[in-house]
Amino acid sequence: MTEQQFLLALNGLRNDRQHGASALARQALLILQRSAEQATDCDEASLRLLMGQRCTQLCQIRPSMAVINGLLARWQQAVDHFHDEEGSLSTAMADQAGQLIDLSLQAVIDSARHASQLVQPGQTLITHSCSSTMMVMFEQLQDQNLAVIVTESRPLNEGVAVAHQLRRWGMDVTLITDAQMGLFAARADLAMVGADSLLADGSVVNKAGTSLLALAANYCQCPFYVLAESYKRTADLPEQLILEQMSGDELQHDFPADKTSNIYFDVTAASLISGWIDEHGVSYDGELK
Amino acid sequence: MTEQQFLLALNGLRNDRQHGASALARQALLILQRSAEQATDCDEASLRLLMGQRCTQLCQIRPSMAVINGLLARWQQAVDHFHDEEGSLSTAMADQAGQLIDLSLQAVIDSARHASQLVQPGQTLITHSCSSTMMVMFEQLQDQNLAVIVTESRPLNEGVAVAHQLRRWGMDVTLITDAQMGLFAARADLAMVGADSLLADGSVVNKAGTSLLALAANYCQCPFYVLAESYKRTADLPEQLILEQMSGDELQHDFPADKTSNIYFDVTAASLISGWIDEHGVSYDGELK
């Protein structure tokens, strides 16, 4: 992977508004894997320098997505202990990235399986934004006669793609504006969302609007679950967070972009969350395992 | 006003998504005024029949907007007691409509004045959707160095026009998606919205998303005020309400319109409201005067 190719891939990650944090973390690992695979002619020192720099750059790209930093830090830590035996370091680095991708995928599958056990056939579920882990759960729940209320998820409306996919899986989908979450939380049996990061105090960083769904669900006593594999945990607290702000132009209004706010994430307090679901099961006490 | 002209005007009211209930009620009265003015050649019986029918049709057009029914019912009640002295009934009917328009406008002005006294210079206010009464208040607050957070107000984004007008009045406006209300309620000194109807239990019918703003404001202890003249009061309770549902096409997504929900209003419970402002002043106890 040349420097030019790497920068192009990095830019793709920076501008990706369709995928959730977990999918983007695996893409970041894939970029490291490709970088290592194609760096077989480097000596050890330049290989470590190149890969370390790329890892750092990937870590900085989406600061609200703890899972990217978390998995890349695990990769860095592992490869720091590798020895370069007869030029095998690049292969070992690539393998390590591949193993972490597999680990993340398995955690997603296991988390989704635990989540799917919370949903009864014929129930109505409300969700917000798009989470790859949520989509794996929905795929496992095909033919369960589910009704799903899906928010459009402004500004880029990734909820519309979710709604289409759920319809293909035979679910009874209702697409709503984000503003109708209050009306529809009252009609749902449960609310469930993915997460970009799980903070140390049990609060959750996810697409802007998630905290509104949590408030609305709590208000009408609809349980509110967060589905996120443990790799999304961070030691950060809400006050240490950097919430990504994108260009105001994404709202596509005839209004000055610098007077238009487009903060992508909000924080939902642990007190509003009924249960946290990860690859180990469901936790109900706000104490992340 | 011929039948054809009346039906055109009626349709205009039906499809108007830019104006609030109070402005539409005055438009309905104006239609009655014009109808009466131009019916001078009717005998009393046909005049009463024609005007009664038009009044009924106007009442049915926007069922979530109590102020339309309220003011038209007052008009009907008054003209039922009028006598047709030498063919003066049509003029008296037109005058009555004009008087009710003036009464409504004065109530708006007085309500806005009371509301403006709650806002201190330099404060930050968050609002949702467009209310003509709110706009009168904002006009009174020019040069008060206000910062105003305005939601786009999906699906038709009437908040964008509000944002433009407030900027013309020299305010520091931030336009946000409805989904960012949770983030921005925490940055506001107060939240204030108009209303389409005030229900008997103190709860408020307003544009979908209002209940989310109220929940978010309550959560971060930001006071949440409702500004609406007393003509918007109805004896209805939330369970008697018909919440208008418009076409799913208004969301403009590539998704089946019949699987897209576009309910225009939601109900905000009295327990979430810090104060009700009308032409008589501010009430803090949820007991409408």
Coordinates of N, CA and C in Angstrom, one line a residue, chain B residues 42-50 82-85 89 93:
Chain B
C42 N -77.9 37.4 -1.1 CA -78.7 36.2 -0.6 C -79.8 36.6 0.3
D43 N -80.9 35.9 0.4 CA -81.9 36.1 1.4 C -81.3 35.5 2.7
E44 N -82.0 35.8 3.8 CA -81.4 35.5 5.2 C -81.2 33.9 5.3
A45 N -82.2 33.2 4.9 CA -82.1 31.7 5.1 C -80.9 31.1 4.3
S46 N -80.8 31.6 3.0 CA -79.7 31.0 2.2 C -78.4 31.5 2.7
L47 N -78.3 32.8 3.2 CA -77.1 33.3 3.7 C -76.6 32.5 5.0
R48 N -77.6 32.2 5.9 CA -77.3 31.5 7.1 C -76.8 30.0 6.7
L49 N -77.5 29.5 5.7 CA -77.2 28.1 5.3 C -75.7 28.1 4.7
L50 N -75.5 29.0 3.8 CA -74.2 29.1 3.1 C -73.1 29.3 4.1
F82 N -77.6 37.3 15.7 CA -77.8 38.5 14.9 C -79.2 38.4 14.2
H83 N -79.8 39.6 14.1 CA -81.1 39.7 13.3 C -80.8 40.3 12.0
D84 N -81.5 39.9 11.0 CA -81.3 40.5 9.6 C -82.1 41.7 9.5
E85 N -81.5 42.8 9.8 CA -82.3 44.1 9.7 C -82.0 44.7 8.4
L89 N -77.4 41.6 7.5 CA -76.8 40.4 8.2 C -75.4 40.1 7.6
M93 N -72.1 39.8 9.7 CA -71.3 38.6 9.8 C -69.8 38.8 9.4

